[in-house]
XYZ file of C-alpha atoms in Angstrom:
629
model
C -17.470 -19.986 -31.998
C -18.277 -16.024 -33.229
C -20.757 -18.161 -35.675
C -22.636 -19.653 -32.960
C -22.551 -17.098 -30.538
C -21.710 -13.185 -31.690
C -25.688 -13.235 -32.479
C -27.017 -14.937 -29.234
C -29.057 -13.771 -26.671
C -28.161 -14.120 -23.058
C -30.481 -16.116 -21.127
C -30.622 -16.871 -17.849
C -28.735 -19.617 -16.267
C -28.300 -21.270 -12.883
C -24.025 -21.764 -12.995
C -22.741 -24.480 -11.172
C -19.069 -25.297 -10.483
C -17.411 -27.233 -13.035
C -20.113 -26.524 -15.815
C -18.757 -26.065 -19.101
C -20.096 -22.703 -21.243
C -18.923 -20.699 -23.720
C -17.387 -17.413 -22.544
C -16.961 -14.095 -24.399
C -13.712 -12.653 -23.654
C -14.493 -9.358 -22.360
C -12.338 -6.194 -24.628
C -12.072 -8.616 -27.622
C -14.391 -9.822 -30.201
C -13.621 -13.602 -29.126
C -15.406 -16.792 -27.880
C -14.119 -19.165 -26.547
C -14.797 -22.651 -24.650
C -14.679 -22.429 -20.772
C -14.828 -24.224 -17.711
C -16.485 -22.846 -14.631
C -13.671 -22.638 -11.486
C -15.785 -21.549 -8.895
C -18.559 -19.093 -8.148
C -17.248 -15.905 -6.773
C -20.215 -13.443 -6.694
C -23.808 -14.045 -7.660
C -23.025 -12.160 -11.078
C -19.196 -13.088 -11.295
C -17.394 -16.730 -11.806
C -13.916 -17.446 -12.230
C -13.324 -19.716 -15.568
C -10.584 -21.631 -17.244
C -10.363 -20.849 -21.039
C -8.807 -24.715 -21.660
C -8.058 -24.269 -25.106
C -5.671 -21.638 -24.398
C -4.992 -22.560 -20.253
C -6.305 -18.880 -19.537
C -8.533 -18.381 -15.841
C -9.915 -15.123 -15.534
C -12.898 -13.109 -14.042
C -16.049 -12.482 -15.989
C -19.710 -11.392 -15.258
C -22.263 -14.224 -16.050
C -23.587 -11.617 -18.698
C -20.658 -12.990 -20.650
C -21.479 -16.912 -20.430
C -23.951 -18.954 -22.789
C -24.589 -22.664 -22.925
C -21.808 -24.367 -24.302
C -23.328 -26.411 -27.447
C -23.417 -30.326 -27.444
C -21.033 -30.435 -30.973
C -18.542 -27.844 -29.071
C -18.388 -30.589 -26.508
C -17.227 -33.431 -28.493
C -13.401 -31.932 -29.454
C -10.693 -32.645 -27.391
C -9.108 -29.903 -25.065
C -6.894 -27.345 -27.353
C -3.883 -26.978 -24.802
C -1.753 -29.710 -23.381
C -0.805 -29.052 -19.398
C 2.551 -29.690 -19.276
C 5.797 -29.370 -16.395
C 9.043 -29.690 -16.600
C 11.030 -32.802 -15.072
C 13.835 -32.987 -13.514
C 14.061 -29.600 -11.599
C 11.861 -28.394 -8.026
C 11.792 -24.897 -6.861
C 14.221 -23.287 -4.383
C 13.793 -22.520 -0.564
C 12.511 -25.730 0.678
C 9.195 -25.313 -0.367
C 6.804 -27.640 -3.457
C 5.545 -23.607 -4.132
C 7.297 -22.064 -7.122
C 7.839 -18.083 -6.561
C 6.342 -15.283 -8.151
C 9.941 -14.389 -9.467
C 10.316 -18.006 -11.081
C 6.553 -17.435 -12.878
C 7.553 -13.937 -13.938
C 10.870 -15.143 -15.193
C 9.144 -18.598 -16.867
C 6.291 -16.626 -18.597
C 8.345 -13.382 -19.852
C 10.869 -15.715 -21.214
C 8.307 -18.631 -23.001
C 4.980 -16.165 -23.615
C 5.112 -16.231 -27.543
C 8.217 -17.840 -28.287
C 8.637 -20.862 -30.676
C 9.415 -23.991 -28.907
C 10.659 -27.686 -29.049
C 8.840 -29.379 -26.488
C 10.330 -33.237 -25.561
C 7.610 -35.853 -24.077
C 9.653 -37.615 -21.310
C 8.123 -40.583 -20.343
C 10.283 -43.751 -19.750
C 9.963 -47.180 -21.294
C 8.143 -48.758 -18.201
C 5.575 -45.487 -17.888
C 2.709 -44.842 -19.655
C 2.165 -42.256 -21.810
C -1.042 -40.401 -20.586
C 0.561 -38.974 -17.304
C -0.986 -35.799 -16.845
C -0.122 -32.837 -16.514
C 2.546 -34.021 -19.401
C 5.870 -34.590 -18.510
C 8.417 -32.387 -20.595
C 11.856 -30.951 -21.506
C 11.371 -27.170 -23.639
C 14.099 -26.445 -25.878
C 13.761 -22.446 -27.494
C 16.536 -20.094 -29.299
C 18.077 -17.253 -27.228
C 18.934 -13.884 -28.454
C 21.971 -15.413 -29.830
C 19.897 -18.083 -32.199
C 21.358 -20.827 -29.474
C 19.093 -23.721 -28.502
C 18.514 -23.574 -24.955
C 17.098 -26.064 -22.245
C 14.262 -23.922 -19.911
C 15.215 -25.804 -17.193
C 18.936 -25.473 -17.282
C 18.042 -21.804 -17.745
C 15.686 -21.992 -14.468
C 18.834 -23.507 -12.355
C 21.244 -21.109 -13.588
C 19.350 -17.993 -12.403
C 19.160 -19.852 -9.008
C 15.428 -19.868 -9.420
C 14.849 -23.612 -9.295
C 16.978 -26.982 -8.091
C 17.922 -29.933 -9.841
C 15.733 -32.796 -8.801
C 15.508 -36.524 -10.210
C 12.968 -38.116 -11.536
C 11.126 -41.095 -9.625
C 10.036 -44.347 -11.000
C 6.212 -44.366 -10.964
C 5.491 -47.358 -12.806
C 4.799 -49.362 -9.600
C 2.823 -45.882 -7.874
C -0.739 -46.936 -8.322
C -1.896 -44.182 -6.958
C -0.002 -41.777 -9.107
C -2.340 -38.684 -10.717
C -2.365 -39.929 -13.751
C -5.098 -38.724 -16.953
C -5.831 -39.310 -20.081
C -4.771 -36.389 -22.962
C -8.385 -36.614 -24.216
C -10.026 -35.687 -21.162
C -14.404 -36.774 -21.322
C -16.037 -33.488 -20.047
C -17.109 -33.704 -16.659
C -14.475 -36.406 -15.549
C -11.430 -34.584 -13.812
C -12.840 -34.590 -10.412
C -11.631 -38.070 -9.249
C -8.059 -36.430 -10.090
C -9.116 -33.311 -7.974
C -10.089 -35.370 -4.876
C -6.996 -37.790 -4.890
C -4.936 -34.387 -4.815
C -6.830 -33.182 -1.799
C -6.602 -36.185 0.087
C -3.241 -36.700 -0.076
C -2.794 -32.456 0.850
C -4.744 -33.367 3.987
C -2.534 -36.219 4.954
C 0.465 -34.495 4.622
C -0.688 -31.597 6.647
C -2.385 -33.833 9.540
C 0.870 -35.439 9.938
C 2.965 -32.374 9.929
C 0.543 -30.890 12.921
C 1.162 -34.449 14.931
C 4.744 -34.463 14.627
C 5.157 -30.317 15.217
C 2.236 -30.292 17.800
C 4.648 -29.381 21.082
C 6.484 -26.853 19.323
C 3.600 -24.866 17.727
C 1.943 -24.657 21.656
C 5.597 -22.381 22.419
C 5.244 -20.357 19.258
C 1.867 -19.423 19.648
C 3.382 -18.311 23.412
C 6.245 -16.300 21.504
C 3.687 -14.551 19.461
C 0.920 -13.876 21.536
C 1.543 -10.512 21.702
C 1.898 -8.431 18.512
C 5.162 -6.087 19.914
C 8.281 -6.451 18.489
C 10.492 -5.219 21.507
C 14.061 -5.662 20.444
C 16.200 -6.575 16.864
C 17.212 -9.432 15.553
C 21.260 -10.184 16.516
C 24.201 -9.919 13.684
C 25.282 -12.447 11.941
C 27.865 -14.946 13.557
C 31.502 -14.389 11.445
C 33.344 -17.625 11.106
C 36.318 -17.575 13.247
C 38.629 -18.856 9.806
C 40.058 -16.360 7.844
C 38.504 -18.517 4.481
C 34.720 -19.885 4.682
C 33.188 -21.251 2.039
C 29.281 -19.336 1.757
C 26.393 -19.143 -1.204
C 25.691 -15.347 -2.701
C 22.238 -14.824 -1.744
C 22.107 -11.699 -3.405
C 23.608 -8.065 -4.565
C 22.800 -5.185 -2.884
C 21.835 -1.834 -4.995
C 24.860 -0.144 -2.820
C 27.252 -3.296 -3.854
C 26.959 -4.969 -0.926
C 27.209 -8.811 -1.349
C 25.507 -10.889 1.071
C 26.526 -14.385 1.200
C 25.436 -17.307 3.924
C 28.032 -19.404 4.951
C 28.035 -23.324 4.391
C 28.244 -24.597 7.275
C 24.772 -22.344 8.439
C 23.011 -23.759 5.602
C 20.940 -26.691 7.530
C 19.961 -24.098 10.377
C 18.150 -22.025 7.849
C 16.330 -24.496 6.411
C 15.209 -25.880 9.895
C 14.156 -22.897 10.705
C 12.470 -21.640 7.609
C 10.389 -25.199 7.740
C 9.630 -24.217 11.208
C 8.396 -20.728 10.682
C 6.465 -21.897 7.565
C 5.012 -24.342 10.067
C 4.207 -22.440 13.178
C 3.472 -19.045 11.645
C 0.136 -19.979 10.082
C -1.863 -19.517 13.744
C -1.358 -15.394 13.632
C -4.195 -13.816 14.439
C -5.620 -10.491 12.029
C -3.224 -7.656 13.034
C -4.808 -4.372 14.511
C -4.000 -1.068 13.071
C -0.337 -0.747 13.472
C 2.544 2.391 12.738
C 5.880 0.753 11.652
C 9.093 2.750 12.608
C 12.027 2.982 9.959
C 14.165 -0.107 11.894
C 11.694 -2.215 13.418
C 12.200 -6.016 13.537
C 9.153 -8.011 11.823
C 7.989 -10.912 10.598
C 7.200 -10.415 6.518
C 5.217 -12.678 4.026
C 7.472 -12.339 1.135
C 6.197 -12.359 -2.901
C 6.508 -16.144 -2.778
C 3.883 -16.656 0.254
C 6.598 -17.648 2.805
C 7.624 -16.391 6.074
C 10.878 -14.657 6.790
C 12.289 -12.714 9.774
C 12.937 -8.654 8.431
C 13.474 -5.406 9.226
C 11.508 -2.786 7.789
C 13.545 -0.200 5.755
C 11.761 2.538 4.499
C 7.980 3.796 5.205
C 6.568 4.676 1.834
C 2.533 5.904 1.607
C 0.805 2.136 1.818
C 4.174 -0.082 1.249
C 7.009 -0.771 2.902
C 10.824 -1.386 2.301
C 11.909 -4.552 4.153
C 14.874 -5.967 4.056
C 15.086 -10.398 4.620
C 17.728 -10.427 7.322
C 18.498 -13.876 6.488
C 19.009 -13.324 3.159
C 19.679 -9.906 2.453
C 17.737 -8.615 -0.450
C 14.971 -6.076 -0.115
C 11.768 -5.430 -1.390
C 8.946 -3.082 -1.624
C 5.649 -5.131 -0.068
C 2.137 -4.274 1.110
C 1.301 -3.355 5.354
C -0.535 -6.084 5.376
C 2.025 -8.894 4.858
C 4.010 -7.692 7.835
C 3.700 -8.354 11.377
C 5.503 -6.951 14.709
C 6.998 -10.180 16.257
C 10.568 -11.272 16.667
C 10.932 -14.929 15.303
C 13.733 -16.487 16.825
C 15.303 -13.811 18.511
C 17.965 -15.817 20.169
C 19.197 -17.368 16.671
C 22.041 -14.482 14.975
C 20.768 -13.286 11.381
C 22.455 -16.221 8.539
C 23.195 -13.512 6.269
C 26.458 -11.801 6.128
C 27.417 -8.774 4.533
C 30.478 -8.575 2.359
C 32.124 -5.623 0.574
C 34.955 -6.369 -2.080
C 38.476 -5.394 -0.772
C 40.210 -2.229 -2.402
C 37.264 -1.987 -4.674
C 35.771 1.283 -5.484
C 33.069 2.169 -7.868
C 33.451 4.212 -10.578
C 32.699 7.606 -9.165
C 32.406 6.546 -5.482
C 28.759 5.221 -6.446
C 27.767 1.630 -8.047
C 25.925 2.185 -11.374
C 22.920 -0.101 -12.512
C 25.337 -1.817 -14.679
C 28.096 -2.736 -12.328
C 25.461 -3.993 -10.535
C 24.042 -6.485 -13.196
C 27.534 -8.000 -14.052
C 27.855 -8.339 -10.247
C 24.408 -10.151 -9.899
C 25.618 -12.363 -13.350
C 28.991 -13.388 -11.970
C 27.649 -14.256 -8.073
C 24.485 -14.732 -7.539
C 23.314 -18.382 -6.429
C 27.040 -19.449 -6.829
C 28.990 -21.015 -3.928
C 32.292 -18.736 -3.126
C 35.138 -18.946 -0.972
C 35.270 -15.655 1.013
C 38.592 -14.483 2.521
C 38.060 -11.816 5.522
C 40.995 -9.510 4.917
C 39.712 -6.751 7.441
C 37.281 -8.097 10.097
C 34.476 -5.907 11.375
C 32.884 -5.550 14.484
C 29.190 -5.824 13.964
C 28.387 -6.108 17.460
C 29.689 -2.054 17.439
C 28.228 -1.302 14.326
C 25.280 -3.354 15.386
C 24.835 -1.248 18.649
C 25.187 2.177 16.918
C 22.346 1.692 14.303
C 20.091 0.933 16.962
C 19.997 4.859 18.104
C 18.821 6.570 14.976
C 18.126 9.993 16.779
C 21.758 12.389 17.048
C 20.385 14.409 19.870
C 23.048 16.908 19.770
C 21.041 18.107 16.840
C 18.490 18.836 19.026
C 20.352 21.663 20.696
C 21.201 23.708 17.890
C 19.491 27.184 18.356
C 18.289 27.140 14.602
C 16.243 23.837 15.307
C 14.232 26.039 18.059
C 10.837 26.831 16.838
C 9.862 29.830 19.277
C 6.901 30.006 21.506
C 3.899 32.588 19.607
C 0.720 33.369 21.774
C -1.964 32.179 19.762
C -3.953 34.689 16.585
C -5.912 37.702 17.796
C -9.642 36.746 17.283
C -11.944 38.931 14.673
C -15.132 39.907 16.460
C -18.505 40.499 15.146
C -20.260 43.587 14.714
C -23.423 43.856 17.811
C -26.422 42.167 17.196
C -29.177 43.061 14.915
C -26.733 45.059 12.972
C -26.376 44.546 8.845
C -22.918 43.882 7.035
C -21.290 42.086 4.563
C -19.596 39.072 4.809
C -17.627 36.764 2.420
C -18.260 32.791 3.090
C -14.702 30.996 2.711
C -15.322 27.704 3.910
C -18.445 25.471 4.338
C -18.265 22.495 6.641
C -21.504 21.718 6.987
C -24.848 23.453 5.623
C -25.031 25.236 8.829
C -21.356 25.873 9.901
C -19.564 28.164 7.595
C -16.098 30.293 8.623
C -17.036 33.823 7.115
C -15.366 37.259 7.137
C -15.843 40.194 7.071
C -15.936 42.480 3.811
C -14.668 45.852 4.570
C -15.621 47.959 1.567
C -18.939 46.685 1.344
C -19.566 46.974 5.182
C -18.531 50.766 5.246
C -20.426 51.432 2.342
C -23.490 49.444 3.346
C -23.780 49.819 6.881
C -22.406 52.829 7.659
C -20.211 51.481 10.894
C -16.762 52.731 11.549
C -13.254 51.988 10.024
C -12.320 50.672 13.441
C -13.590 48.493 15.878
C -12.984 48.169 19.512
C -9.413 46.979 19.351
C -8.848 50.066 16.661
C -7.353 48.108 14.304
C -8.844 49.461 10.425
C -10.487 46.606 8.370
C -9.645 47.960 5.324
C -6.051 48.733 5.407
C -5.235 45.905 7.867
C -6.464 43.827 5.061
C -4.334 45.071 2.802
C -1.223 45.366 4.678
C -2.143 41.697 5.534
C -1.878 40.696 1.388
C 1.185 43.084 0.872
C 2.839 41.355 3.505
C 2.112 37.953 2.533
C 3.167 38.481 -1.240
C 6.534 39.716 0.371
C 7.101 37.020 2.302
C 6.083 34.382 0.208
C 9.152 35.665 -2.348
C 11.704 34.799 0.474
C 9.707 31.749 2.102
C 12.629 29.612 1.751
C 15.190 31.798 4.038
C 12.367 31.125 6.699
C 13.835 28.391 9.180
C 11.545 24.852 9.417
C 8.609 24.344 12.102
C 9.929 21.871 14.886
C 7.482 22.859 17.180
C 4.378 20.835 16.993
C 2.100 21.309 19.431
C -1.992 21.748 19.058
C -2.452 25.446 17.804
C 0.929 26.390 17.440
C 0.933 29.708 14.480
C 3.193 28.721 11.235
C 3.525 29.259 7.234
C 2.097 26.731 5.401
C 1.782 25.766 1.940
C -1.528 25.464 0.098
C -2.345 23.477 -2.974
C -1.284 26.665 -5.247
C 2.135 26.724 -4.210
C 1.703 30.151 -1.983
C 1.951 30.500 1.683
C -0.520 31.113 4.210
C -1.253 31.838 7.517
C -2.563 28.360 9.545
C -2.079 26.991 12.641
C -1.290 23.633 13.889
C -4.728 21.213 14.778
C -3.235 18.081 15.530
C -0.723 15.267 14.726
C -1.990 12.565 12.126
C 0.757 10.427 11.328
C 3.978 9.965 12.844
C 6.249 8.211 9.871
C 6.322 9.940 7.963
C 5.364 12.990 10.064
C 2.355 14.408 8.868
C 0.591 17.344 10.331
C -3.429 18.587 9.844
C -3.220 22.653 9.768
C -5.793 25.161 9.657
C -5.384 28.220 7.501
C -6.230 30.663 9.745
C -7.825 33.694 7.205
C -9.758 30.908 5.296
C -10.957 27.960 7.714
C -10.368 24.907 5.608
C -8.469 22.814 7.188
C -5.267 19.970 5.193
C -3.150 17.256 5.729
C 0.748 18.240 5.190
C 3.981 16.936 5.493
C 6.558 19.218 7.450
C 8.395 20.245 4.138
C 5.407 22.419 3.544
C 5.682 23.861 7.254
C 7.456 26.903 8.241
C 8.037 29.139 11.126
C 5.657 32.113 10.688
C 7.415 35.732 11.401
C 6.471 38.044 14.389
C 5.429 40.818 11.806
C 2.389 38.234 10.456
C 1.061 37.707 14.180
C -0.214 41.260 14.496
C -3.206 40.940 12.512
C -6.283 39.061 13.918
C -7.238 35.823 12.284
C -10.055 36.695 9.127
C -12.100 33.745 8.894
C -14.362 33.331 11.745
C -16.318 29.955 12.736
C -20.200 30.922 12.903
C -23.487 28.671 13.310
C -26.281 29.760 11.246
C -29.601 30.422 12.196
C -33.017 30.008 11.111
C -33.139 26.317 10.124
C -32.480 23.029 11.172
C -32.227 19.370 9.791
C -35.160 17.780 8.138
C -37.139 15.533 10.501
C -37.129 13.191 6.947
C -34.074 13.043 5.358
C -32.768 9.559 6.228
C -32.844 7.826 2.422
C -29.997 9.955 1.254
C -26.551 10.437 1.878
C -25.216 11.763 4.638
C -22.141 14.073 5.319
C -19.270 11.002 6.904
C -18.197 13.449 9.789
C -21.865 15.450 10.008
C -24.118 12.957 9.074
C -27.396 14.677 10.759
C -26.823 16.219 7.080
C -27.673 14.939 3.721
C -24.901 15.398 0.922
C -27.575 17.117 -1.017
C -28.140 19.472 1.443
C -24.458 20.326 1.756
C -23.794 20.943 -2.073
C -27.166 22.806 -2.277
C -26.155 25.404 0.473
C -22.632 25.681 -1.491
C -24.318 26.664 -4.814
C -26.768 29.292 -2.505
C -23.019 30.587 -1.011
C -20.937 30.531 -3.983
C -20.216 33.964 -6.005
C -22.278 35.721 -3.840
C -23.016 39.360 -2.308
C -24.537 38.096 1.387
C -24.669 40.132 4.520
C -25.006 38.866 7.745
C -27.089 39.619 11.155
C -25.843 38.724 14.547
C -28.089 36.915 16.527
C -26.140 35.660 19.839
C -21.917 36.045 20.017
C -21.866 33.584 22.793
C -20.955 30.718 24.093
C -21.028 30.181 20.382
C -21.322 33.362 17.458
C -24.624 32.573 15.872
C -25.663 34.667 12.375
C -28.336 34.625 10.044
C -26.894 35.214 6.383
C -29.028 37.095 3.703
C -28.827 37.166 -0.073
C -29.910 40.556 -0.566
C -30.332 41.985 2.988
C -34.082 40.734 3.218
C -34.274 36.708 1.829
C -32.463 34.787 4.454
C -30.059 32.085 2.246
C -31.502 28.991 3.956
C -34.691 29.553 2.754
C -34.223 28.120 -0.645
C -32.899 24.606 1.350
C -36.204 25.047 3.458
C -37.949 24.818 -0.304
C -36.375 22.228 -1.495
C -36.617 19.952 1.400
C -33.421 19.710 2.375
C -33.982 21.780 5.509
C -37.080 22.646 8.285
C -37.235 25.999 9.606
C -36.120 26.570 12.884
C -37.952 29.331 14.868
């Protein structure tokens, strides 16, 4: 194959479905014989590697004509599956878990494989019906699918008789090129009988689902689980919790849950795309678990993107995407199947279960049918009632939760039009809105105004009292009690992306779990999304100096009339990008001074470079900006 192809030209191709090519494997020096799966762009295709059963992704830069002599050998891989076992939870789909578990334990290892066909079948039954034998750790010989049923990951099943099926999917080991579709449409057909009959016989009971579900609220929780009234039950170990919790499912619930599973699998298929939604640590949900089924859950945890939910029906957790979850109760009236369980007058080894204890616990129980003696019943309907109120609102009332009430900053004012000073630029939101402030040395020195303005408060030394006092502060920022005051514009400490604390004040709420707050720093103008661990109460002593950075328009120039091919600023898009990084680079490391041109309703300045060339002039040059008499 590197022969034929390493030195061959791409040319163009029209690719079809089902064509066969040769395929460069992209990251490796290798070609190898490929079948194309389906088109999924106009420059990418999905492809089976069949000499190696490998489907991946690749850009048609990576596909040539697959040579007439390369089409004459037989197919390098043999599909195969093993007999005699099905996978767990009802369902013909094997789980992710079951894959992982299959291909970490077979990718690379040396195997006996054992053709099972019977003496009445024929011997070109495709994909290739087999038993694997491989070694273990150990050096013992070990059947895969006695290893599958023991980790509760698939179910014994036996084999049916098809030597009088005649329309079994049957194909020959040396598969012609070009000849599996008649296999492909037998499988579909029978797929689409299946699922036409399924609708017929389900067809009243998915019109009072669809009522159930119309709206996407969960209002309520799912109920405990049911305790058998015997003091012995016998129950299957669905799983081990991380805590050491064993959940188990009694017996005699064992046909309910499968009724209903088959149900929900059923029904659950006519929900609609779910609109932006905020889960709550608590909430009941449906969830589309790992292995593409339906379950009824609760979510757990709130983590960035993902959430912890927890299968109420069978009691392990998981980590999943927003997406696979959706706020409806399923079957609120039925009590959860899964039970709890905590081993009597068992205690961990230092009060907390270790990853190991764990394991054994998981080895010795899990998937195994138990008898479980209650020797201290619980009430869950108590403990069931309790969880549901997460907030302690006596908590509330202690005085060091109060955040007090702070009038808002004092407001820096402007020096009267037409006069010169100095400014520093500390924030640019867009090339005409800037948050500036005032530079004290160089406006005494410059512009010859006073020390003090109207208000008498000094520039100079109320700046540096301002950065004295914030150093201090910062070294005992931790003694300060948290902000649980939230409201829009409410003064507070917060913590920048250096690790020091600032001055900033609250701009609004924008997400509620976890709580996260947008602040504004207050002597700088840029504005940040943070959690309330980097939030603090601000003290009175910080509140008597007037907020630095003040929000100005500048004058003098104005959009360009064309300027609609490039970029635009997302929340200022009259603006180009360009423009915006341009004005930055004129701002940046800069003397400028500053003329006042109207203070109200909004302060409008015009900012020069060296107290004659206006600074938007060199956008005006470049086309980025028009003037604006």
């Amino acid at each position: 194959m590197i022969t034929a192809y390493e030195n061959k030209e791409w040319e163009p191709i029209k690719w079809e479905n089902d064509m066969h090519c040769a395929v460069k494997v992209p990251d490796k020096n290798q070609w190898r014989r490929g079948q194309i799966i389906r088109m999924v762009t106009d420059t990418l295709v999905e492809v089976l590697l069949y000499d190696v059963g490998v489907e991946l992704v690749v850009n048609i830069s990576c596909l040539r004509e697959l040579q007439e002599n390369l089409k004459t050998m037989g197919r390098l891989s043999l599909e195969c599956s093993l007999v005699d076992i099905r996978p767990t939870g009802g369902s013909d789909k094997w789980t992710a878990t079951a894959c992982d578990c299959l291909s970490l334990y077979l990718t690379g290892a040396i195997a006996t494989i054992t053709l099972q066909v019977g003496s009445g079948e024929s011997n070109t039954t495709w994909p290739l019906p087999v038993k694997i034998f491989c070694r273990d750790e150990k050096g013992e010989r070990v059947d895969v699918s006695k290893y599958l049923i023991k980790k509760g990951l698939a179910l014994r099943e036996r084999r049916i008789n098809k030597s009088n099926n005649n329309h079994s999917s049957e194909k020959s080991l040396q598969i012609p090129l070009g000849q599996e579709d008649l296999i492909v449409t037998t499988k579909h057909i029978k797929i689409n009988f299946e699922k036409k009959a399924t609708n017929i016989i389900n067809e009243h009971k998915v019109s009072e689902f669809k009522e159930q579900i119309s709206e996407p609220r969960a209002i309520g929780c799912y109920k405990p689980p049911v305790i058998p009234n015997t003091k012995v039950f016998e129950a299957v170990v669905s799983c081990i919790g991380d805590d050491g919790t064993i959940f188990v499912i009694p017996k005699l619930s064992e046909f309910e849950l499968v009724k209903m599973m088959n149900e929900i699998q059923s029904n659950l298929k006519y929900l609609g795309l779910l609109e932006p939604y905020f889960w709550k640590k608590g909430e009941p949900c449906a969830v589309r678990g790992s292995d593409t089924m339906w379950y009824r859950g609760k979510v757990m945890e709130v983590v960035g993107g993902t959430i912890r939910v927890q299968y109420l029906d069978h009691g392990f957790s998981e980590k999943i995407p927003q997406c696979h979850l959706y706020p409806i109760l399923l079957y609120p009236d039925t009590p959860q199947f899964c039970i709890p369980c905590q081993l009597y007058h068992t205690i961990p080894v230092g009060n907390v279960w270790q990853p190991d204890a764990i394991e054994l616990l998981q080895e010795l129980l899990s998937k195994r049918e138990v008898d479980v003696h209650i020797m201290k019943p619980t009430d869950y309907n108590k403990k069931y009632e309790e969880e549901r109120w997460e907030i302690k609102f006596e908590e509330l009332l202690l005085s060091e939760t109060e955040t007090p009430i702070l009038p808002p900053y004092l407001s820096s004012s402007l020096p009267p039009p037409e006069e010169l000073y100095a400014v520093q630029v500390k924030h640019v939101v867009s090339p005409n809105e800037v948050f500036i402030c005032l530079d004290s040395v160089e406006n005494r020195s410059q512009c010859n105004r006073s020390n003090t303005d109207d208000s008498g408060i000094s520039w100079e030394s109320e700046s540096e009292r301002l950065e004295e006092a914030l150093q201090r502060f910062n070294k005992n920022v931790e003694t300060f009690p948290p902000l649980t005051d939230f409201r829009t514009e409410m003064p507070c400490l917060a913590e920048y992306a250096d690790g020091l604390w600032y001055r900033a004040k609250i701009v609004s709420i924008k997400e509620f779990n976890p709580l996260s707050v947008l602040v504004q720093f207050v002597d700088y103008g840029s504005t940040e999304k943070l959690t309330v661990k980097r939030l603090r109460q601000i003290p009175l002593h910080l509140m008597q100096y007037p907020a630095r950075a003040i929000k100005v328009l500048l004058a003098g120039f104005k959009p360009p009339v064309r300027d609609s091919g490039k970029t635009r600023i997302p929340y200022c898009p009259k603006w180009s990008m360009e423009a915006l990084w341009a004005m930055i680079d004129c701002l940046q490391g800069k003397q400028l001074y500053a003329s006042s041109m109207a203070q109200a309703p909004e302060q409008i300045v015009t900012l020069y470079e060296d107290e004659q060339y206006p600074v938007h002039m060199s956008l005006v040059e470049m086309g980025l900006a028009d003037r604006d008499e």
